[in-house]
Amino acid sequence: MTTGEPGACVLGVDSGGSGLRAALVVPRELRRPDPVRSPEPVRTGPRGIDAAHFMAQLLPMARGLLEKAGGGHITAVAVGAAGLATLGDDLRAELPSALAKALGVRRTALAADAVTAYAGALGDRPGAVVAAGTGMIAIGTDLTAWHRADGWGHLLGDCGGGAWIGRAGLEAAMRAHDGRRGGSRALLARAEAVFGPPAGLPGQLYPRTDRPAVLASFAPDVAACAADDPVADGILRAAARHIAEAAAAVCPSTETSADTSADTCEVAFTGGLFRLGEPLLAPLREEVAAQLPHARPVPAAGDPLDGALHIAAEIAAGRLRLPLDSRMLSVHGEGVTS
Amino acid sequence: MTTGEPGACVLGVDSGGSGLRAALVVPRELRRPDPVRSPEPVRTGPRGIDAAHFMAQLLPMARGLLEKAGGGHITAVAVGAAGLATLGDDLRAELPSALAKALGVRRTALAADAVTAYAGALGDRPGAVVAAGTGMIAIGTDLTAWHRADGWGHLLGDCGGGAWIGRAGLEAAMRAHDGRRGGSRALLARAEAVFGPPAGLPGQLYPRTDRPAVLASFAPDVAACAADDPVADGILRAAARHIAEAAAAVCPSTETSADTSADTCEVAFTGGLFRLGEPLLAPLREEVAAQLPHARPVPAAGDPLDGALHIAAEIAAGRLRLPLDSRMLSVHGEGVTS
């Protein structure tokens, strides 16, 4: 990874529910250095993600990284942020000039977290990436535009994600408790071990503000039951079907791809959900083969922070191939028109 | 309806998300008088439903009803309250003595709103009642114990209720928006007409505290699409299946019924959900016939406030047949041991 001038570094930032992660790539360094983390998530206010709070957390991290690297200066920054599309107005308005003023940054990219997940997984090749943890989103590009499927949150979609799987598992537990059809005594036993008496479960879930995370916390229990319990297995098979449906909706067709060398669509799956292992991955392979016969599943090369570093290096060198889009990916600064 | 002594009345109260409704039954009056309503819902505090706030709202209503009836005194009160099982500790501890002190009430019944729905629909006959609006719960009794199915809220169940139907409809709309399988362009057009551009829907839903009500508000749109849209029709058929599953789980079997004259189980459906009409009712009839072959669907005789008045009259006369249960139905006061 070259950054075009001596001592010039690029900074990648990943902003999510648990805070900021940032890493610096310095010239002639092949390995990404260990990232640093902020102590708290960036606040969200009336204008969305608070740019001033973002800067207050990022600046000491960036200066610490530069110091640890033995000096240099940051020419480009790429930030991937959860909620950027809907909550990114303040970041888009304030962050590029604030970074220029405080650190002399020449170019700044602001990306939805799905875009940095994409860039981390596939770099700037056309294809489709599913990013799944508590939620689930698929994005794809033929390098002319972004296509998105799902990622609509736990009530409108995120079908097949961690909260979806955990919620379905707890519903099956309550069905067994009630004596309704579709219940699972194995999942009921798991739910009782985790949450206590079933009648107390609503009181433990609904008052919380992190309900999707509470639901997702039960997904590993569903996976653990799948080998012996047909209800749990059915939940993971349905999740795999939904995930493949989202991937199929965004996978660029070879006819419309700007990359005419592509005769197949690369598809990568990234995020904590896939640590559920074979109970999810086995049906997912089957669904991908059936629903995306022309897709080639590939391992994700890196994580969203790798994606942010990739985008930062590309904008520093003026060679970004990923398409710009006002809500998904914007670049600000010297010699940039977007 | 007799209340056992001259001038003696009974008061029924229905407490829910939109406030209190109360009505008085006076001797020799056959028709239930029009109920009165409180201006606001009863507050919920650290001890659950706030008994002092409940009394502050109920007392002027009760005195107004007595005055309008031309005098008399209230011997018995029955209160049906949403959330009584989990949030009723303060009501159980304070309400009976507060009503005795303020109004000379001799006996007070505290019932889960599902129990007053049951009593309103079937009186004190054994059977099963499904009460559905935004949520969905089924309760049944053989007059020795209560059995409950579902009613676990919009994330753990309430399968087939208004929020469930509306949520499924909005998911199908977003699937069409994304180009995923299982989408409905008809539901997408409805969702856009109601909520505006699809990408803005998460921002309209998730910040609200009344998310289940927002979801349920879309259920009539799903019903309106069902005649011409197979996805909407499939949602209502699935809802009907879930509702029948809950009814089947609580319907007392004739062998175990304490009422040996019963050779079938009466089943009634009550609540605003069933105003969706034939798109829901037609598949519900089919599901009930298939899943509850020994059940006899009957119309609900009345609503939860009628049920509260029924229970109040029965405890006044000392002849309540519905089973007592510390969380579902308790009676407090003179000559009462529960």
PDB file of C-alpha atoms in Angstrom, chain A residues 86 136 148-159 164 167-168 170-172 174-175 177-182 198-203 205-206 211 215 241-242 245-246 248-250 287 291, chain B residues 86 136 148-159 164 167-168 170-172 174-175 177-182 198-203 205-206 211 215 241-242 245-246 248-250 287 291:
ATOM      1  CA  THR A  86     -29.813   8.585   7.747  1.00  0.00           C
ATOM      2  CA  MET A 136     -28.170  -8.196   8.197  1.00  0.00           C
ATOM      3  CA  ARG A 148     -28.643  -2.549  -1.243  1.00  0.00           C
ATOM      4  CA  ALA A 149     -31.005  -5.175   0.157  1.00  0.00           C
ATOM      5  CA  ASP A 150     -32.391  -5.358   3.693  1.00  0.00           C
ATOM      6  CA  GLY A 151     -30.596  -3.812   6.639  1.00  0.00           C
ATOM      7  CA  TRP A 152     -33.954  -2.313   7.645  1.00  0.00           C
ATOM      8  CA  GLY A 153     -33.690  -3.174  11.348  1.00  0.00           C
ATOM      9  CA  HIS A 154     -35.215  -5.854  13.541  1.00  0.00           C
ATOM     10  CA  LEU A 155     -38.882  -4.935  12.958  1.00  0.00           C
ATOM     11  CA  LEU A 156     -38.828  -4.312   9.195  1.00  0.00           C
ATOM     12  CA  GLY A 157     -36.252  -6.868   8.114  1.00  0.00           C
ATOM     13  CA  ASP A 158     -32.659  -7.816   8.970  1.00  0.00           C
ATOM     14  CA  CYS A 159     -34.031 -11.209   7.969  1.00  0.00           C
ATOM     15  CA  TRP A 164     -33.933 -12.472  13.702  1.00  0.00           C
ATOM     16  CA  ARG A 167     -36.216 -13.848  18.190  1.00  0.00           C
ATOM     17  CA  ALA A 168     -37.443 -16.873  16.242  1.00  0.00           C
ATOM     18  CA  LEU A 170     -37.458 -17.392  21.736  1.00  0.00           C
ATOM     19  CA  GLU A 171     -40.831 -17.499  19.965  1.00  0.00           C
ATOM     20  CA  ALA A 172     -40.387 -21.269  19.552  1.00  0.00           C
ATOM     21  CA  MET A 174     -42.720 -19.655  24.239  1.00  0.00           C
ATOM     22  CA  ARG A 175     -44.743 -21.874  21.886  1.00  0.00           C
ATOM     23  CA  HIS A 177     -44.236 -23.239  27.063  1.00  0.00           C
ATOM     24  CA  ASP A 178     -47.832 -22.585  25.934  1.00  0.00           C
ATOM     25  CA  GLY A 179     -48.353 -25.953  24.251  1.00  0.00           C
ATOM     26  CA  ARG A 180     -48.794 -24.320  20.847  1.00  0.00           C
ATOM     27  CA  ARG A 181     -47.741 -25.931  17.578  1.00  0.00           C
ATOM     28  CA  GLY A 182     -44.237 -25.129  16.365  1.00  0.00           C
ATOM     29  CA  PRO A 198     -40.596 -18.047  30.650  1.00  0.00           C
ATOM     30  CA  ALA A 199     -43.371 -15.840  32.026  1.00  0.00           C
ATOM     31  CA  GLY A 200     -40.694 -13.366  33.137  1.00  0.00           C
ATOM     32  CA  LEU A 201     -39.120 -13.063  29.697  1.00  0.00           C
ATOM     33  CA  PRO A 202     -41.264 -10.139  28.457  1.00  0.00           C
ATOM     34  CA  GLY A 203     -40.334  -8.159  31.563  1.00  0.00           C
ATOM     35  CA  LEU A 205     -36.804  -7.852  27.189  1.00  0.00           C
ATOM     36  CA  TYR A 206     -39.234  -5.000  26.591  1.00  0.00           C
ATOM     37  CA  ARG A 211     -33.685  -5.253  22.505  1.00  0.00           C
ATOM     38  CA  LEU A 215     -32.561 -11.131  20.962  1.00  0.00           C
ATOM     39  CA  ARG A 241     -32.654 -18.642   2.769  1.00  0.00           C
ATOM     40  CA  HIS A 242     -33.237 -14.980   3.738  1.00  0.00           C
ATOM     41  CA  GLU A 245     -32.278 -13.816  -0.986  1.00  0.00           C
ATOM     42  CA  ALA A 246     -30.632 -10.548   0.008  1.00  0.00           C
ATOM     43  CA  ALA A 248     -29.247 -12.525  -4.867  1.00  0.00           C
ATOM     44  CA  ALA A 249     -31.034  -9.161  -4.968  1.00  0.00           C
ATOM     45  CA  VAL A 250     -27.770  -7.171  -5.060  1.00  0.00           C
ATOM     46  CA  GLU A 287     -29.095 -21.693  -0.643  1.00  0.00           C
ATOM     47  CA  GLN A 291     -30.358 -18.950  -5.587  1.00  0.00           C
TER      48      GLN A 291
ATOM     49  CA  THR B  86     -46.614  -8.518  35.843  1.00  0.00           C
ATOM     50  CA  MET B 136     -53.043 -11.479  20.550  1.00  0.00           C
ATOM     51  CA  ARG B 148     -53.039 -19.078  28.522  1.00  0.00           C
ATOM     52  CA  ALA B 149     -51.311 -19.091  25.146  1.00  0.00           C
ATOM     53  CA  ASP B 150     -49.295 -16.279  23.603  1.00  0.00           C
ATOM     54  CA  GLY B 151     -49.846 -12.648  24.541  1.00  0.00           C
ATOM     55  CA  TRP B 152     -46.036 -12.371  24.882  1.00  0.00           C
ATOM     56  CA  GLY B 153     -45.718  -9.069  23.031  1.00  0.00           C
ATOM     57  CA  HIS B 154     -44.606  -8.101  19.541  1.00  0.00           C
ATOM     58  CA  LEU B 155     -41.064  -9.518  19.749  1.00  0.00           C
ATOM     59  CA  LEU B 156     -41.774 -12.844  21.457  1.00  0.00           C
ATOM     60  CA  GLY B 157     -45.174 -13.672  19.985  1.00  0.00           C
ATOM     61  CA  ASP B 158     -48.590 -12.024  19.668  1.00  0.00           C
ATOM     62  CA  CYS B 159     -48.550 -14.141  16.524  1.00  0.00           C
ATOM     63  CA  TRP B 164     -47.731  -9.078  13.633  1.00  0.00           C
ATOM     64  CA  ARG B 167     -45.025  -5.928  10.497  1.00  0.00           C
ATOM     65  CA  ALA B 168     -45.222  -8.775   7.996  1.00  0.00           C
ATOM     66  CA  LEU B 170     -44.125  -3.815   5.878  1.00  0.00           C
ATOM     67  CA  GLU B 171     -41.433  -6.479   5.551  1.00  0.00           C
ATOM     68  CA  ALA B 172     -43.051  -7.595   2.270  1.00  0.00           C
ATOM     69  CA  MET B 174     -39.357  -3.577   1.828  1.00  0.00           C
ATOM     70  CA  ARG B 175     -38.674  -6.870   0.034  1.00  0.00           C
ATOM     71  CA  HIS B 177     -38.366  -2.241  -2.675  1.00  0.00           C
ATOM     72  CA  ASP B 178     -35.101  -4.222  -2.530  1.00  0.00           C
ATOM     73  CA  GLY B 179     -35.999  -6.698  -5.262  1.00  0.00           C
ATOM     74  CA  ARG B 180     -35.869  -9.604  -2.823  1.00  0.00           C
ATOM     75  CA  ARG B 181     -38.069 -12.694  -3.098  1.00  0.00           C
ATOM     76  CA  GLY B 182     -41.352 -12.586  -1.199  1.00  0.00           C
ATOM     77  CA  PRO B 198     -39.405   3.353   1.859  1.00  0.00           C
ATOM     78  CA  ALA B 199     -35.857   4.308   2.859  1.00  0.00           C
ATOM     79  CA  GLY B 200     -37.368   6.707   5.406  1.00  0.00           C
ATOM     80  CA  LEU B 201     -39.511   4.057   7.087  1.00  0.00           C
ATOM     81  CA  PRO B 202     -36.935   2.937   9.690  1.00  0.00           C
ATOM     82  CA  GLY B 203     -36.515   6.553  10.799  1.00  0.00           C
ATOM     83  CA  LEU B 205     -40.661   3.629  13.195  1.00  0.00           C
ATOM     84  CA  TYR B 206     -37.692   3.001  15.474  1.00  0.00           C
ATOM     85  CA  ARG B 211     -43.852   0.797  17.716  1.00  0.00           C
ATOM     86  CA  LEU B 215     -46.986  -1.634  12.995  1.00  0.00           C
ATOM     87  CA  ARG B 241     -53.213 -20.243  11.493  1.00  0.00           C
ATOM     88  CA  HIS B 242     -51.367 -18.693  14.464  1.00  0.00           C
ATOM     89  CA  GLU B 245     -52.969 -22.526  17.197  1.00  0.00           C
ATOM     90  CA  ALA B 246     -53.302 -20.360  20.293  1.00  0.00           C
ATOM     91  CA  ALA B 248     -56.273 -24.919  20.242  1.00  0.00           C
ATOM     92  CA  ALA B 249     -53.637 -24.775  22.992  1.00  0.00           C
ATOM     93  CA  VAL B 250     -56.085 -23.442  25.589  1.00  0.00           C
ATOM     94  CA  GLU B 287     -58.188 -23.055  10.510  1.00  0.00           C
ATOM     95  CA  GLN B 291     -57.314 -27.391  14.263  1.00  0.00           C
TER      96      GLN B 291
END
